[in-house]
PDB file of C-alpha atoms in Angstrom:
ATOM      1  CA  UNK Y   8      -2.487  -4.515 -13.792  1.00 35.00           C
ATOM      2  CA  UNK Y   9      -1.662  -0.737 -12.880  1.00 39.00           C
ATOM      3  CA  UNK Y  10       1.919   0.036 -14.157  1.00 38.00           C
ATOM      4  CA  UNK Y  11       1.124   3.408 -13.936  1.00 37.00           C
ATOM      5  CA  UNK Y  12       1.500   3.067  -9.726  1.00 46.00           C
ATOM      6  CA  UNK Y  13       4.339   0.612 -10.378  1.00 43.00           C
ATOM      7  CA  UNK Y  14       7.413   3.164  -9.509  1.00 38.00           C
ATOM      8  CA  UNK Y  15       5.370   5.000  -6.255  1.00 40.00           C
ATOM      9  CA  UNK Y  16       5.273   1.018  -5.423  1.00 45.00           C
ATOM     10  CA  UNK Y  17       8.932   0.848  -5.446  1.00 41.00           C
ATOM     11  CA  UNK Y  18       9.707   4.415  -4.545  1.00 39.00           C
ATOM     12  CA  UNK Y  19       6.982   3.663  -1.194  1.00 49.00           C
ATOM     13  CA  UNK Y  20       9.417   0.614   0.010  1.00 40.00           C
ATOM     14  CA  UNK Y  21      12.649   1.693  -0.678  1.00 39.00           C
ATOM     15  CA  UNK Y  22      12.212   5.940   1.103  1.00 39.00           C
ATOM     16  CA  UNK Y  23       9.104   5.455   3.082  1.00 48.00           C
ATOM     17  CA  UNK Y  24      10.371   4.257   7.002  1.00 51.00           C
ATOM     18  CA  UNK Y  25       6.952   3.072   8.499  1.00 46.00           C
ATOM     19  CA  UNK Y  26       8.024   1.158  11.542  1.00 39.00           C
ATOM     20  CA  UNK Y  27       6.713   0.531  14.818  1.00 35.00           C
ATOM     21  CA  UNK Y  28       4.601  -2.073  16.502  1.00 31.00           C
ATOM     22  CA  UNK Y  29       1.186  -1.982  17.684  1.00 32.00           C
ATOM     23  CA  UNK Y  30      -2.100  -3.684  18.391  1.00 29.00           C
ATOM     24  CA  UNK Y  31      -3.582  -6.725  16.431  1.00 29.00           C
ATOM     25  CA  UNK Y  32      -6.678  -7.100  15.654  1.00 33.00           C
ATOM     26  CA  UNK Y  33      -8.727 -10.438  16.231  1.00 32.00           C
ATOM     27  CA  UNK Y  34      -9.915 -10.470  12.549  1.00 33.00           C
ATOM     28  CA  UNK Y  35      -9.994  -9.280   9.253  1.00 36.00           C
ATOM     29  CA  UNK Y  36     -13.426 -10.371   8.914  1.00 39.00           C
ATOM     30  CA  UNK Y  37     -15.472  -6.816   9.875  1.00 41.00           C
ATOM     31  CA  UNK Y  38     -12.651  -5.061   7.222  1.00 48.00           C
ATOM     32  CA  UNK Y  39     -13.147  -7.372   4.810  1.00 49.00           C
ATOM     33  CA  UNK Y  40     -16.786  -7.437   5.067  1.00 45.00           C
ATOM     34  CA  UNK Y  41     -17.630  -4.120   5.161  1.00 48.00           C
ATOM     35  CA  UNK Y  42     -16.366  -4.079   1.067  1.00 52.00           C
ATOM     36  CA  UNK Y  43     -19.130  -5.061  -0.652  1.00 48.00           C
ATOM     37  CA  UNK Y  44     -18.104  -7.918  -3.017  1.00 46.00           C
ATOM     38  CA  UNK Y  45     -21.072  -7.439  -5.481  1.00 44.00           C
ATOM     39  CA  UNK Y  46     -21.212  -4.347  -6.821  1.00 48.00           C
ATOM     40  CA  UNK Y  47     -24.402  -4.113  -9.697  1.00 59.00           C
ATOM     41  CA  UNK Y  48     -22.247  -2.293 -11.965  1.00 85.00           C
ATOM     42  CA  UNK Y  49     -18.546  -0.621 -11.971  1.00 90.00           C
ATOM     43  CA  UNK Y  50     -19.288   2.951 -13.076  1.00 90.00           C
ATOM     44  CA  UNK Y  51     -17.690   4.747 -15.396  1.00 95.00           C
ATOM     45  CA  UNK Y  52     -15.414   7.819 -15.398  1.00 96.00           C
ATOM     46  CA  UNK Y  53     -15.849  10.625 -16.721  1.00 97.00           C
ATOM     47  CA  UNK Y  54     -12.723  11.396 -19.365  1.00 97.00           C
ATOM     48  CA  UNK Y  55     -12.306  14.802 -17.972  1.00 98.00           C
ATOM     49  CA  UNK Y  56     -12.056  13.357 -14.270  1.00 98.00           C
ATOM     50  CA  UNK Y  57      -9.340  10.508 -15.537  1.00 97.00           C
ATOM     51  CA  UNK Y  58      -7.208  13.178 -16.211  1.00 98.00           C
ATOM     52  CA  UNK Y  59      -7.150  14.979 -13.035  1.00 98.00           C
ATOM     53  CA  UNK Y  60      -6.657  11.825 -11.437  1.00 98.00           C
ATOM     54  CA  UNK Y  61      -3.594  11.438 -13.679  1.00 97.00           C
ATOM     55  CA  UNK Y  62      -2.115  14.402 -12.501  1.00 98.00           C
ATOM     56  CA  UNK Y  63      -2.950  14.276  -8.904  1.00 97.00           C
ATOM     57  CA  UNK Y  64      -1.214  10.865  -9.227  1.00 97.00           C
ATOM     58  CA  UNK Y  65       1.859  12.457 -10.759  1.00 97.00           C
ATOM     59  CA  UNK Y  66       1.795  14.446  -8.131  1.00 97.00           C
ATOM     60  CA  UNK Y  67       1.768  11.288  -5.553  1.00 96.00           C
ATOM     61  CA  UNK Y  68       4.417   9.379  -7.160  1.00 95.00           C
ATOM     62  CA  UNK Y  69       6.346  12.841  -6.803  1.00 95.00           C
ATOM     63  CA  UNK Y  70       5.421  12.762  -2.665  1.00 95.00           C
ATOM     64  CA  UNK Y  71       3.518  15.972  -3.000  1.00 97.00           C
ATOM     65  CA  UNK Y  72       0.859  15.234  -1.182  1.00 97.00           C
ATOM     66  CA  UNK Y  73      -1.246  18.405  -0.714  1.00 97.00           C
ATOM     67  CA  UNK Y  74      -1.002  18.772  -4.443  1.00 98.00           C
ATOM     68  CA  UNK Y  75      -2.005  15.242  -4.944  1.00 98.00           C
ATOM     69  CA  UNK Y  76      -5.457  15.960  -2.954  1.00 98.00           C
ATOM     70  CA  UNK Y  77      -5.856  19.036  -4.722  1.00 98.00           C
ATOM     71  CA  UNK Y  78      -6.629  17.536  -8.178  1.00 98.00           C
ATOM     72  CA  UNK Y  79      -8.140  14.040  -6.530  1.00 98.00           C
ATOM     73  CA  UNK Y  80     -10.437  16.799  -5.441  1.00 98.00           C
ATOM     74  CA  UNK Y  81     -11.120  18.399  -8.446  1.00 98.00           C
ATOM     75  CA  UNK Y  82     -11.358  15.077 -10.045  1.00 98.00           C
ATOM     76  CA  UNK Y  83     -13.867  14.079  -7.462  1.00 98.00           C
ATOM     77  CA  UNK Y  84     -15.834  17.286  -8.246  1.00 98.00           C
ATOM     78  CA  UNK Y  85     -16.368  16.728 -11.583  1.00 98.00           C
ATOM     79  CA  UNK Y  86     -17.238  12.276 -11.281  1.00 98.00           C
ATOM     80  CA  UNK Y  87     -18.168  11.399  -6.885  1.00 97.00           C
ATOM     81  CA  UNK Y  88     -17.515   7.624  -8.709  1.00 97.00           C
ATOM     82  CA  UNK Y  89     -13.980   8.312  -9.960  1.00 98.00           C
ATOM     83  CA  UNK Y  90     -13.045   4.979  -7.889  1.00 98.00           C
ATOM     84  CA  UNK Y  91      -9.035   5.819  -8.896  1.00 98.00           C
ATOM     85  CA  UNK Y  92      -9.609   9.297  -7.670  1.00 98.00           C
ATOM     86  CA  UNK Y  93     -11.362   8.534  -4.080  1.00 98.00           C
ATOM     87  CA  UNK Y  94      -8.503   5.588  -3.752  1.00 98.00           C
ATOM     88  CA  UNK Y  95      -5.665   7.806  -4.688  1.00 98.00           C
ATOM     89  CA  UNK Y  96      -7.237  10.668  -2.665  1.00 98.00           C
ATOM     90  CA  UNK Y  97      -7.272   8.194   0.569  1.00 98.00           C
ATOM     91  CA  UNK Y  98      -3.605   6.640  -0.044  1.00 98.00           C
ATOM     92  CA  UNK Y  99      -2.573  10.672  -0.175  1.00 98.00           C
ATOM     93  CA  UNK Y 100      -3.954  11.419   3.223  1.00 98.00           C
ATOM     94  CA  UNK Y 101      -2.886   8.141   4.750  1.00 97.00           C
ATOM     95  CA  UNK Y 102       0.980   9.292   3.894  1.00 97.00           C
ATOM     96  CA  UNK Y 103       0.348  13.044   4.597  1.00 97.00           C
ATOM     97  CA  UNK Y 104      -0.898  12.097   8.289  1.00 97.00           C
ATOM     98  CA  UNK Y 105       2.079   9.794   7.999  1.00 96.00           C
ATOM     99  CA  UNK Y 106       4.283  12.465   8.406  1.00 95.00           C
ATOM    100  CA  UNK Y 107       1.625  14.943  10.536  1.00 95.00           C
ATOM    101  CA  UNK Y 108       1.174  12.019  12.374  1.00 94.00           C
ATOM    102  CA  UNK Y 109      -2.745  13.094  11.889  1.00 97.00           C
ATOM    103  CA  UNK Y 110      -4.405  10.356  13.121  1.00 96.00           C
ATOM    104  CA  UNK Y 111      -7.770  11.880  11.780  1.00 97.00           C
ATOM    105  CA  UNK Y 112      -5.912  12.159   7.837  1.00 97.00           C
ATOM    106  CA  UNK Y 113      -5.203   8.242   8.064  1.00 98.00           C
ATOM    107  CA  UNK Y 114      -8.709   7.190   9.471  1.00 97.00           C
ATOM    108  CA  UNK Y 115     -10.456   9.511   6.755  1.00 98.00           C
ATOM    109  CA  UNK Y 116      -7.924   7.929   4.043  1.00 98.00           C
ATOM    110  CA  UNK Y 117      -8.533   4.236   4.832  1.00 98.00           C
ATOM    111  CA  UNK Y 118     -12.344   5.070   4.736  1.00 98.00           C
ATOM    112  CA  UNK Y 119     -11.902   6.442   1.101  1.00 98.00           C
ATOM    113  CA  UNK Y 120      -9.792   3.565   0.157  1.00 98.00           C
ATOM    114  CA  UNK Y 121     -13.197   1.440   1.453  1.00 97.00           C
ATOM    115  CA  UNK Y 122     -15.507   4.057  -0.380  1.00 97.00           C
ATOM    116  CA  UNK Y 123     -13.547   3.138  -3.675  1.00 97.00           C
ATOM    117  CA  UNK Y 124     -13.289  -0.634  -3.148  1.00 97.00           C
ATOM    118  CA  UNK Y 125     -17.370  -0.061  -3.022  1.00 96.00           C
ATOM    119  CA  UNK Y 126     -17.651   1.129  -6.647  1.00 96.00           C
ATOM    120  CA  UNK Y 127     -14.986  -1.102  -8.070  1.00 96.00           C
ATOM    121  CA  UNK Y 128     -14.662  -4.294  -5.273  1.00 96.00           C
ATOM    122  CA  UNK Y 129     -11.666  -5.572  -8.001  1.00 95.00           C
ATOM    123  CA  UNK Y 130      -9.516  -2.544  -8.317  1.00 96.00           C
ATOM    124  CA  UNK Y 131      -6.536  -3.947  -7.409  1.00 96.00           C
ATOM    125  CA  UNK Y 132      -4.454  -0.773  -6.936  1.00 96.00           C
ATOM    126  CA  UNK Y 133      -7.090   0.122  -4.125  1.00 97.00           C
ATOM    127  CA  UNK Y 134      -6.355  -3.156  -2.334  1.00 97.00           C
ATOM    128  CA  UNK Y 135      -2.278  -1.798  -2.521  1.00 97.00           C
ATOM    129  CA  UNK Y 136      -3.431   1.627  -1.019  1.00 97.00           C
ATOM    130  CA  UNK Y 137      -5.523  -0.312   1.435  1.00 98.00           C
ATOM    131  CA  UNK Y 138      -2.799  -2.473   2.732  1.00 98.00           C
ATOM    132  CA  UNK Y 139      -0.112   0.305   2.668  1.00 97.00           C
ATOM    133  CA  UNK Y 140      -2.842   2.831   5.218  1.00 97.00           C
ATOM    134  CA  UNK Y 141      -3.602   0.093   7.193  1.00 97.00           C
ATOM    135  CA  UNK Y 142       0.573  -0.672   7.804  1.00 96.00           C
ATOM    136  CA  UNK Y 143       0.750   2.997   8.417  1.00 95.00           C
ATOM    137  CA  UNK Y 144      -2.460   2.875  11.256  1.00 96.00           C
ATOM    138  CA  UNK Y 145      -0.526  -0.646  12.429  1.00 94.00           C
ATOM    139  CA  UNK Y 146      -2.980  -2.826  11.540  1.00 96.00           C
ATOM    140  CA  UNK Y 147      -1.051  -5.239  10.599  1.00 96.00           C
ATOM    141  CA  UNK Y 148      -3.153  -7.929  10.046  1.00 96.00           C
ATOM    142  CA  UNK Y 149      -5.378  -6.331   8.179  1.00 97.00           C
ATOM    143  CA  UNK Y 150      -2.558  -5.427   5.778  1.00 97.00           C
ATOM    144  CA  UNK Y 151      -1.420  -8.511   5.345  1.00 98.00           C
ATOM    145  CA  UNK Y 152      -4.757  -9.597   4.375  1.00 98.00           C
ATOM    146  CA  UNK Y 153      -4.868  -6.933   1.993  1.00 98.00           C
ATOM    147  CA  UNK Y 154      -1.337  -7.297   0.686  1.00 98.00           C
ATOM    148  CA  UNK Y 155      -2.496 -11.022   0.158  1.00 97.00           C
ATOM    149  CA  UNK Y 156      -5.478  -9.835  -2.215  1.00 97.00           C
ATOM    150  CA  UNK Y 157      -2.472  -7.771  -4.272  1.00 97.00           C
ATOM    151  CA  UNK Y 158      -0.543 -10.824  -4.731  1.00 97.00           C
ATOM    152  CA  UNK Y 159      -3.864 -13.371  -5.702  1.00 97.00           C
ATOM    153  CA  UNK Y 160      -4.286 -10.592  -8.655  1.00 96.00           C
ATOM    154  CA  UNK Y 161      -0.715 -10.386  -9.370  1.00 96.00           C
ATOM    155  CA  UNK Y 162       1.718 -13.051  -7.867  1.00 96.00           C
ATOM    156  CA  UNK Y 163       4.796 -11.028  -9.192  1.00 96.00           C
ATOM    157  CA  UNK Y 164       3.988  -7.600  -6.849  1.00 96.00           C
ATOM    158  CA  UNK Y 165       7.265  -7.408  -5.705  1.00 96.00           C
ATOM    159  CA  UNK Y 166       6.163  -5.004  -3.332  1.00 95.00           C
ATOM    160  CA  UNK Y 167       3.127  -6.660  -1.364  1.00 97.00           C
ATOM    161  CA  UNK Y 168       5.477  -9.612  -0.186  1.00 97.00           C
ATOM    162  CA  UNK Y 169       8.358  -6.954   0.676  1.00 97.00           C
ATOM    163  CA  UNK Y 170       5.130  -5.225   2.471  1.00 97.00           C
ATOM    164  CA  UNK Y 171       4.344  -8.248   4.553  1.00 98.00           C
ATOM    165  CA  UNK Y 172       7.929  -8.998   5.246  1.00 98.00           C
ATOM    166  CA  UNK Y 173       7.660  -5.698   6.941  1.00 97.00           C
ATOM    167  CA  UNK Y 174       5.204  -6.179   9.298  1.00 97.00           C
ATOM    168  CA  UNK Y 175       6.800  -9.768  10.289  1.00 97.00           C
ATOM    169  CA  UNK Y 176      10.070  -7.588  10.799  1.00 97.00           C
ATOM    170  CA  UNK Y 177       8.231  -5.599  12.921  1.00 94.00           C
ATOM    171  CA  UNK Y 178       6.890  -8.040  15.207  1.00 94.00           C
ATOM    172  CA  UNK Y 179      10.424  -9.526  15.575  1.00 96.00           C
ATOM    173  CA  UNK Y 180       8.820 -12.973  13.457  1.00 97.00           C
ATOM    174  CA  UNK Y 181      12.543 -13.523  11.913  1.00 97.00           C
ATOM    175  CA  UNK Y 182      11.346 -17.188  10.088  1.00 97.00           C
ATOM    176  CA  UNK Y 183       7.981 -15.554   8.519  1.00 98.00           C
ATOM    177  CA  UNK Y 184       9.763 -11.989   7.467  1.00 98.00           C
ATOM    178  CA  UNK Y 185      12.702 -14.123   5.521  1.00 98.00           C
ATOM    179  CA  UNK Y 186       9.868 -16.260   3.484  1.00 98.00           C
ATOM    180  CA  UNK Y 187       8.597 -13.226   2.407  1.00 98.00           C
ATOM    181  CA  UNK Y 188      11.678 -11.285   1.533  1.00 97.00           C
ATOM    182  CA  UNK Y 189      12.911 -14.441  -0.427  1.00 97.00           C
ATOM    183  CA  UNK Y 190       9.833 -14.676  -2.135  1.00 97.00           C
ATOM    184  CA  UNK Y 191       9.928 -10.837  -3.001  1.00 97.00           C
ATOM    185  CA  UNK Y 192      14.001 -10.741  -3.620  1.00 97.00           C
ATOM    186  CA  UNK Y 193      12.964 -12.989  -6.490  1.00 97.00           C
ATOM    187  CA  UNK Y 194      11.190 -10.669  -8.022  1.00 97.00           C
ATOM    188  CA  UNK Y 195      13.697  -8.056  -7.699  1.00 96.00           C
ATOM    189  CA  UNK Y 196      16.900  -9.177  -5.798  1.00 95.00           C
ATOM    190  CA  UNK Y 197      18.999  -5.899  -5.886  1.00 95.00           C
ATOM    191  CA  UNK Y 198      16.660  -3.221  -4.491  1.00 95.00           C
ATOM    192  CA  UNK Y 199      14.577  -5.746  -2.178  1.00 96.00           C
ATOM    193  CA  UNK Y 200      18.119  -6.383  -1.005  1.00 95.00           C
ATOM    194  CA  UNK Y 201      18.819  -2.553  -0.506  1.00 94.00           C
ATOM    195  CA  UNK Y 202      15.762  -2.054   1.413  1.00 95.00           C
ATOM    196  CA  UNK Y 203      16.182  -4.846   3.424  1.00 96.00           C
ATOM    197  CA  UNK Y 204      19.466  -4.017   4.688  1.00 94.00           C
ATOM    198  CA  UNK Y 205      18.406  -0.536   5.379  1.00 94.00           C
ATOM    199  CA  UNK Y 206      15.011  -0.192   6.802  1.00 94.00           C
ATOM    200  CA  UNK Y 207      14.347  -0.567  10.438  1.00 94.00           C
ATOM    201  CA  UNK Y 208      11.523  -2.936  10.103  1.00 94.00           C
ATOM    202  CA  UNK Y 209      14.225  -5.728  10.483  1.00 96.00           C
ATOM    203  CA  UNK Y 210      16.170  -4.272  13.732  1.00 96.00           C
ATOM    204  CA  UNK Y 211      14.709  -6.554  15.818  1.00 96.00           C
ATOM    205  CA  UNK Y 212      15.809  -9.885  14.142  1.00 97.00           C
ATOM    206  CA  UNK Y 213      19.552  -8.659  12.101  1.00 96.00           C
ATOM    207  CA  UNK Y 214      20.614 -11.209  14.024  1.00 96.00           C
ATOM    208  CA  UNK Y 215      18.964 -13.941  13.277  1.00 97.00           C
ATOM    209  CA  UNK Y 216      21.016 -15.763  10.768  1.00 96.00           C
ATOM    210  CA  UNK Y 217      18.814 -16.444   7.799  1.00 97.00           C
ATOM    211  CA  UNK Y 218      17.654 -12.597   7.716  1.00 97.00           C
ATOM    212  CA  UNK Y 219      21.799 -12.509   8.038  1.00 95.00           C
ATOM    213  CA  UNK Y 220      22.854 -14.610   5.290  1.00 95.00           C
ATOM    214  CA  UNK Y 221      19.314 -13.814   2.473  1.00 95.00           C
ATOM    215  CA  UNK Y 222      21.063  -9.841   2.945  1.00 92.00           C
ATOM    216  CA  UNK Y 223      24.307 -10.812   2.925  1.00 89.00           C
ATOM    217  CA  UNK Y 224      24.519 -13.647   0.017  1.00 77.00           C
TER     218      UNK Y 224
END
């Protein structure tokens, strides 16, 4: 589990408006297989590191981005293996060229998210981060496929099938984006309900009236 991400989880679907449609790609076999799934040996980090991750992630769960990069840097300059560190560093730049739309900051963040899930292939907050910059660089799904690997860790994400409701939204798939907002309104009816009713992602099917009635009831 990683309750310490838990609230930027929440905080990233209820504020964060990443909408838009755009190309889908054949597979998710060359993303998936580029992760090695047999790493020899999960390296340790050093204690000093940890806590420079910690507060770069304080940092990130406060939106402060640049800040957040500053001390995954320093982090990364005291342990190159702090997994957490390259993962949070990579989520950071995702959301910062987000809202540069950099599309240099999002490529180089998804390839740190990779570069983590190499030293740790089961750090499940890295397949969150992973999913989330890949919904930002609409590949969709790829994110699915990555939100998927969230919920086989941790069926009760509330998040990951809100995520993938998202990108159904998106693509205007009314029937798929409702079994996924059910599933995650279960979880967590009255701010999955919230979002739902606010974000763009479901603009294209309000009409449609199962999304209608799940908001509504």
């Amino acid at each position: 589990m990683y309750s310490c991400k838990s609230f930027f989880f929440i905080a990233t679907a209820l504020l964060l408006g990443i909408s838009g449609c755009g190309s889908f790609p054949n597979s998710t076999q060359p993303l998936a297989s580029s992760i090695s799934s047999a790493a020899s040996a999960i390296p340790s980090i050093d204690p000093q590191s940890e806590q420079l991750f910690q507060k770069g992630l304080t940092a990130y769960e406060s939106f402060n981005y640049n800040e957040a990069i500053f001390f995954y840097d320093k982090s990364l300059s005291i342990d190159k293996n702090n997994y957490k560190a390259l993962s949070g560093k990579g989520i950071a730049l995702a959301m910062q060229g987000n809202e540069n739309n950099s599309t240099q900051d999002i490529t180089s963040g998804i390839a740190l998210i990779k570069s983590a899930l190499q030293k740790n292939p089961n750090y499940v907050a890295a397949f969150y981060d992973l999913a989330l910059a890949l919904k930002i660089n609409k590949n969709y799904d790829e994110s699915i496929y990555w939100f998927q690997k969230v919920i086989q860790k941790e069926p009760d994400n509330t998040w990951s099938y809100y995520g993938i409701a998202t990108i159904y939204g998106d693509k205007g798939q009314a029937k798929e984006a409702v079994t996924y907002l059910k599933k995650a309104m279960s979880l967590d009816n009255i701010n999955v309900k919230q979002a739902a009713r606010t974000q763009s992602h479901f603009d294209s099917i309000r009409s449609d009236p199962a999304f209608k009635s799940l908001i509504n009831e």
